[in-house]
Amino acid sequence: MWTRAGTLPQSSVRNAFGLSRNQRAQPTELAILASEVRFTTCDDYLNVCLGRPAKDRSKIANPTNGKYFCGPFRLVSEVPAKWTYRREVPNRIRVVEYADINVTCKG
């Protein structure tokens, strides 16, 4: 089973109702990790792309200070369905590509 790794939304109890600033660095940390991997094309719905078996995880050392993302992950690049068709499709999110990674963190 897949779960979302980020701690958004910012206003959640987990983030002290927005007082904690830790979650604000997560998109930047993900972007840095994503810039170091090769993505696999998957032009389909999220459940289909997440259902594909993980293969050849890229090993990456996390260069950031936050080090929130450590261990095995699947990065997913997604786009919303076009507004005109949002009621005609089974899922409003489509995956463009994904990458299986294993992130190592020091300290």
Backbone as a printed PyTorch tensor [residue, N CA C, xyz], in Angstrom:
tensor([[[  0.8410,  -1.1820,   0.0000],
         [  0.0000,   0.0000,   0.0000],
         [  0.8840,   1.2430,   0.0000]],

        [[  0.5090,   2.2060,  -0.7940],
         [  1.2660,   3.4420,  -0.9200],
         [  0.6420,   4.5190,  -0.0360]],

        [[  1.4910,   5.3310,   0.5620],
         [  1.0180,   6.4770,   1.3370],
         [  1.7890,   7.7160,   0.9140]],

        [[  1.1590,   8.8470,   1.0570],
         [  1.7860,  10.1150,   0.7060],
         [  2.8700,  10.4220,   1.7410]],

        [[  4.0580,  10.7720,   1.2850],
         [  5.1890,  10.9670,   2.1940],
         [  5.2260,  12.3540,   2.8240]],

        [[  4.7160,  13.3570,   2.1450],
         [  4.7760,  14.7180,   2.6690],
         [  3.8280,  14.9380,   3.8300]],

        [[  4.0740,  15.9800,   4.6080],
         [  3.2390,  16.2590,   5.7790],
         [  2.2830,  17.4240,   5.5470]],

        [[  2.0010,  17.7270,   4.3110],
         [  1.0420,  18.7980,   4.0320],
         [ -0.3660,  18.2900,   4.3080]],

        [[ -1.3570,  19.0830,   4.6000],
         [ -1.3430,  20.5420,   4.5280],
         [ -0.6500,  21.1740,   5.7370]],

        [[ -0.2070,  22.3600,   5.5090],
         [  0.5350,  23.0960,   6.5220],
         [ -0.3000,  23.3510,   7.7710]],

        [[ -1.5950,  23.5170,   7.6280],
         [ -2.4580,  23.8660,   8.7630],
         [ -2.9200,  22.6630,   9.5890]],

        [[ -2.3620,  21.4750,   9.3210],
         [ -2.7940,  20.2830,  10.0550],
         [ -2.2490,  20.2820,  11.4890]],

        [[ -2.8380,  19.4570,  12.3290],
         [ -2.3820,  19.3260,  13.7190],
         [ -0.9260,  18.8740,  13.7530]],

        [[ -0.5820,  17.9640,  12.8580],
         [  0.7790,  17.4290,  12.7680],
         [  1.8200,  18.5290,  12.5630]],

        [[  1.4230,  19.6150,  11.9480],
         [  2.3150,  20.7410,  11.6860],
         [  2.0360,  21.9170,  12.6180]],

        [[  1.5000,  21.6330,  13.7830],
         [  1.2030,  22.6520,  14.8040],
         [  0.3620,  23.7850,  14.2170]],

        [[ -0.6280,  23.4170,  13.4050],
         [ -1.5560,  24.3720,  12.7950],
         [ -0.8520,  25.4790,  12.0150]],

        [[  0.2610,  25.1250,  11.4040],
         [  0.9830,  26.0780,  10.5660],
         [  2.1470,  26.7570,  11.2630]],

        [[  2.3130,  26.5470,  12.5490],
         [  3.4190,  27.1820,  13.2730],
         [  4.7570,  26.5130,  12.9710]],

        [[  4.7480,  25.2190,  12.6940],
         [  5.9720,  24.5130,  12.3440],
         [  6.3540,  24.8700,  10.9090]],

        [[  7.6260,  25.1020,  10.6860],
         [  8.0800,  25.4600,   9.3390],
         [  8.7420,  24.2910,   8.6190]],

        [[  8.8120,  23.1370,   9.2680],
         [  9.5020,  21.9860,   8.6820],
         [  8.9030,  21.5500,   7.3560]],

        [[  7.6000,  21.5520,   7.2350],
         [  6.9520,  21.0670,   6.0230],
         [  7.1770,  21.9860,   4.8270]],

        [[  7.5490,  23.2160,   5.0580],
         [  7.7550,  24.1540,   3.9420],
         [  8.9750,  23.7920,   3.0960]],

        [[  9.9280,  23.0970,   3.6740],
         [ 11.1370,  22.7110,   2.9450],
         [ 10.9580,  21.4110,   2.1550]],

        [[  9.8960,  20.6880,   2.4090],
         [  9.7150,  19.3880,   1.7660],
         [  9.6250,  19.4530,   0.2400]],

        [[  8.8800,  20.3900,  -0.3430],
         [  8.8590,  20.4410,  -1.8150],
         [ 10.2320,  20.7030,  -2.4180]],

        [[ 11.0320,  21.5270,  -1.7540],
         [ 12.3830,  21.8020,  -2.2440],
         [ 13.2490,  20.5550,  -2.1560]],

        [[ 13.1490,  19.8410,  -1.0500],
         [ 13.9140,  18.6110,  -0.8790],
         [ 13.5230,  17.5840,  -1.9500]],

        [[ 12.2310,  17.4560,  -2.2200],
         [ 11.7750,  16.5310,  -3.2680],
         [ 12.2790,  16.9430,  -4.6400]],

        [[ 12.2890,  18.2390,  -4.9200],
         [ 12.7650,  18.7210,  -6.2200],
         [ 14.2450,  18.4070,  -6.4100]],

        [[ 15.0230,  18.5560,  -5.3560],
         [ 16.4480,  18.2320,  -5.4410],
         [ 16.6390,  16.7450,  -5.7070]],

        [[ 15.8880,  15.9070,  -5.0050],
         [ 15.9850,  14.4560,  -5.2300],
         [ 15.5200,  14.0860,  -6.6410]],

        [[ 14.4410,  14.6940,  -7.0890],
         [ 13.8870,  14.3840,  -8.4160],
         [ 14.8430,  14.7890,  -9.5350]],

        [[ 15.6460,  15.8060,  -9.3000],
         [ 16.5720,  16.2550, -10.3470],
         [ 17.7050,  15.2560, -10.5790]],

        [[ 17.8600,  14.2880,  -9.6790],
         [ 18.9660,  13.3400,  -9.7770],
         [ 18.5680,  11.9640, -10.3070]],

        [[ 17.3140,  11.7870, -10.7290],
         [ 16.8750,  10.4580, -11.1630],
         [ 16.3320,  10.4790, -12.5850]],

        [[ 16.2490,   9.3010, -13.1600],
         [ 15.6280,   9.1300, -14.4760],
         [ 14.2240,   8.5820, -14.2470]],

        [[ 13.2390,   9.2310, -14.8290],
         [ 11.8430,   8.8550, -14.6370],
         [ 11.3990,   7.8510, -15.6900]],

        [[ 10.3970,   7.0360, -15.3280],
         [  9.7620,   6.0780, -16.2270],
         [  8.4130,   6.6420, -16.6390]],

        [[  8.1170,   6.6340, -17.9200],
         [  6.8470,   7.1560, -18.4120],
         [  5.6930,   6.2480, -17.9940]],

        [[  4.6090,   6.8670, -17.5530],
         [  3.4010,   6.1220, -17.1970],
         [  2.2160,   7.0600, -17.4120]],

        [[  1.7060,   7.1010, -18.5830],
         [  0.6040,   7.9980, -18.9120],
         [ -0.7120,   7.3020, -18.5800]],

        [[ -1.0380,   7.2660, -17.2850],
         [ -2.2350,   6.5590, -16.8370],
         [ -2.6910,   7.1410, -15.5070]],

        [[ -3.6820,   6.4970, -14.8980],
         [ -4.1800,   6.9650, -13.6140],
         [ -3.2600,   6.5220, -12.4860]],

        [[ -3.3410,   7.2110, -11.3560],
         [ -2.4610,   6.9850, -10.2230],
         [ -2.4620,   5.5290,  -9.7590]],

        [[ -3.6380,   4.9240,  -9.6230],
         [ -3.6900,   3.5470,  -9.1180],
         [ -3.0040,   2.5680, -10.0690]],

        [[ -3.0250,   2.8200, -11.3500],
         [ -2.3630,   1.9490, -12.3250],
         [ -0.8420,   2.0910, -12.2090]],

        [[ -0.3620,   3.3200, -12.1400],
         [  1.0870,   3.5490, -12.0680],
         [  1.6700,   3.0930, -10.7340]],

        [[  0.9220,   3.2680,  -9.6510],
         [  1.4030,   2.7860,  -8.3600],
         [  1.3530,   1.2680,  -8.2800]],

        [[  0.5160,   0.6420,  -9.0880],
         [  0.4070,  -0.8120,  -9.1080],
         [  1.5470,  -1.5050,  -9.8220]],

        [[  2.3270,  -0.7650, -10.5720],
         [  3.4660,  -1.3670, -11.2600],
         [  4.5370,  -1.7590, -10.2350]],

        [[  5.1920,  -2.8990, -10.4390],
         [  6.2220,  -3.3190,  -9.4740],
         [  7.4380,  -2.3870,  -9.5060]],

        [[  8.0330,  -2.2040,  -8.3480],
         [  9.2500,  -1.3890,  -8.2650],
         [ 10.4060,  -2.1620,  -8.8740]],

        [[ 11.2100,  -1.4700,  -9.6410],
         [ 12.3680,  -2.1230, -10.2510],
         [ 13.5430,  -1.1510, -10.2770]],

        [[ 14.7060,  -1.6720, -10.1010],
         [ 15.9460,  -0.8810, -10.1810],
         [ 15.8300,   0.4830,  -9.5020]],

        [[ 15.6880,   0.4710,  -8.2080],
         [ 15.6250,   1.7360,  -7.4710],
         [ 16.9480,   2.4860,  -7.6090]],

        [[ 16.8680,   3.7670,  -7.9540],
         [ 18.0590,   4.6100,  -7.9950],
         [ 18.4980,   4.8850,  -6.5630]],

        [[ 19.7780,   4.7460,  -6.2960],
         [ 20.2990,   5.0400,  -4.9630],
         [ 20.8130,   6.4750,  -4.9520]],

        [[ 20.2850,   7.2660,  -4.0310],
         [ 20.6200,   8.6830,  -3.9670],
         [ 20.9780,   9.0410,  -2.5300]],

        [[ 22.0280,   9.8250,  -2.3590],
         [ 22.3600,  10.3770,  -1.0420],
         [ 21.6370,  11.7110,  -0.9180]],

        [[ 20.8890,  11.8960,   0.1480],
         [ 20.1310,  13.1350,   0.3530],
         [ 21.0950,  14.2600,   0.7310]],

        [[ 21.2470,  15.2670,  -0.1400],
         [ 22.2060,  16.3320,   0.1230],
         [ 21.6530,  17.4820,   0.9760]],

        [[ 20.3980,  17.4140,   1.3620],
         [ 19.7840,  18.5460,   2.0690],
         [ 19.9650,  18.4490,   3.5800]],

        [[ 19.7160,  19.5470,   4.2500],
         [ 19.7860,  19.5800,   5.7150],
         [ 18.5180,  19.0070,   6.3400]],

        [[ 17.3940,  19.0940,   5.6210],
         [ 16.1220,  18.6420,   6.1700],
         [ 16.0730,  17.1500,   6.4000]],

        [[ 16.5230,  16.4000,   5.4460],
         [ 16.5610,  14.9470,   5.5180],
         [ 15.2450,  14.3260,   5.9830]],

        [[ 14.1650,  14.8490,   5.4590],
         [ 12.8550,  14.2950,   5.7740],
         [ 12.6090,  13.0200,   4.9780]],

        [[ 13.0850,  13.0010,   3.7450],
         [ 12.8400,  11.8620,   2.8560],
         [ 14.0520,  10.9400,   2.8590]],

        [[ 13.9500,   9.8560,   3.5960],
         [ 15.0040,   8.8480,   3.6730],
         [ 14.3560,   7.4770,   3.5000]],

        [[ 15.0150,   6.5920,   2.7490],
         [ 14.4860,   5.2520,   2.5360],
         [ 13.9220,   5.0900,   1.1370]],

        [[ 13.1290,   4.0300,   0.9220],
         [ 12.5690,   3.7700,  -0.4120],
         [ 11.3250,   4.6290,  -0.6750]],

        [[ 11.2680,   5.2060,  -1.8740],
         [ 10.1390,   6.0400,  -2.2870],
         [  9.8440,   5.8260,  -3.7670]],

        [[  8.6530,   6.2000,  -4.1600],
         [  8.3140,   6.3270,  -5.5770],
         [  7.9000,   7.7750,  -5.7910]],

        [[  8.7130,   8.5060,  -6.5330],
         [  8.3660,   9.8830,  -6.8890],
         [  7.3960,   9.8290,  -8.0530]],

        [[  6.3370,  10.6050,  -7.9790],
         [  5.3210,  10.5890,  -9.0220],
         [  5.0940,  12.0120,  -9.5230]],

        [[  5.1960,  12.1800, -10.8290],
         [  4.8800,  13.4570, -11.4660],
         [  3.4560,  13.3410, -12.0020]],

        [[  2.5710,  14.1900, -11.5080],
         [  1.1620,  14.0590, -11.8710],
         [  0.5910,  15.3810, -12.3770]],

        [[ -0.4850,  15.2680, -13.1300],
         [ -1.1970,  16.4380, -13.6440],
         [ -2.6950,  16.2260, -13.4080]],

        [[ -3.4120,  17.3050, -13.1440],
         [ -4.8600,  17.1610, -12.9870],
         [ -5.5240,  16.9440, -14.3450]],

        [[ -6.6720,  16.2810, -14.3240],
         [ -7.4490,  16.1290, -15.5590],
         [ -7.9190,  17.5070, -16.0070]],

        [[ -8.0810,  17.6740, -17.2750],
         [ -8.5550,  18.9630, -17.7890],
         [ -9.9210,  19.2790, -17.1810]],

        [[-10.1280,  20.5470, -16.8870],
         [-11.3370,  20.9840, -16.2090],
         [-12.5880,  20.5230, -16.9580]],

        [[-12.5510,  20.5810, -18.2540],
         [-13.7090,  20.2070, -19.0720],
         [-14.1010,  18.7470, -18.8750]],

        [[-13.1220,  17.8850, -18.6290],
         [-13.3790,  16.4460, -18.5290],
         [-13.3790,  15.9200, -17.1000]],

        [[-13.2810,  16.7770, -16.1100],
         [-13.1020,  16.3340, -14.7310],
         [-14.2080,  15.4160, -14.2290]],

        [[-15.4160,  15.5600, -14.7670],
         [-16.5280,  14.6970, -14.3390],
         [-16.6570,  13.4530, -15.1980]],

        [[-15.9000,  13.3690, -16.2580],
         [-15.9910,  12.2460, -17.1910],
         [-14.9350,  11.1730, -16.9400]],

        [[-13.9500,  11.4680, -16.1250],
         [-12.8580,  10.5280, -15.9000],
         [-12.9870,   9.8770, -14.5200]],

        [[-12.4800,   8.6440, -14.3600],
         [-12.6130,   7.9490, -13.0770],
         [-11.7510,   8.5410, -11.9570]],

        [[-10.6850,   9.2480, -12.3160],
         [ -9.7930,   9.8390, -11.3260],
         [ -9.3420,  11.1900, -11.8660]],

        [[ -9.3410,  12.1890, -11.0450],
         [ -8.9970,  13.5380, -11.5150],
         [ -7.4990,  13.7610, -11.6490]],

        [[ -6.7020,  12.8040, -11.2190],
         [ -5.2430,  12.9280, -11.3110],
         [ -4.6990,  11.8810, -12.2790]],

        [[ -3.8230,  12.3320, -13.1780],
         [ -3.1360,  11.4150, -14.0930],
         [ -1.6400,  11.5200, -13.8370]],

        [[ -0.9980,  10.3690, -13.8800],
         [  0.4460,  10.3270, -13.6910],
         [  1.1130,  10.4780, -15.0450]],

        [[  2.1520,  11.2920, -15.1030],
         [  2.9260,  11.4680, -16.3200],
         [  4.1270,  10.5250, -16.3030]],

        [[  4.7960,  10.4760, -15.1390],
         [  5.9790,   9.6470, -15.0020],
         [  6.2430,   9.3710, -13.5190]],

        [[  7.0750,   8.3700, -13.2670],
         [  7.4370,   8.0500, -11.8850],
         [  8.8680,   7.5460, -11.8390]],

        [[  9.4490,   7.5540, -10.6380],
         [ 10.7980,   7.0360, -10.4360],
         [ 10.8510,   6.3410,  -9.0860]],

        [[ 11.4350,   5.1530,  -9.0580],
         [ 11.6450,   4.4300,  -7.8110],
         [ 13.0380,   4.7730,  -7.3000]],

        [[ 13.1010,   5.2540,  -6.0600],
         [ 14.3920,   5.6720,  -5.5090],
         [ 14.5810,   5.0940,  -4.1060]],

        [[ 15.8220,   5.0160,  -3.7010],
         [ 16.1890,   4.6440,  -2.3410],
         [ 17.1170,   5.7410,  -1.8420]],

        [[ 16.6440,   6.5430,  -0.9170],
         [ 17.3720,   7.7200,  -0.4550],
         [ 18.1130,   7.3890,   0.8390]],

        [[ 19.4110,   7.6530,   0.8430],
         [ 20.1910,   7.4630,   2.0650],
         [ 20.4400,   8.8170,   2.7210]],

        [[ 20.3340,   8.8340,   4.0440],
         [ 20.5420,  10.0680,   4.7990],
         [ 21.6260,   9.8230,   5.8430]],

        [[ 22.4860,  10.7850,   6.0170],
         [ 23.5340,  10.6930,   7.0480],
         [ 23.0590,  11.4260,   8.2870]],

        [[ 23.4350,  10.8930,   9.4260],
         [ 23.1570,  11.5680,  10.6940],
         [ 21.8090,  11.3300,  11.1380]]])
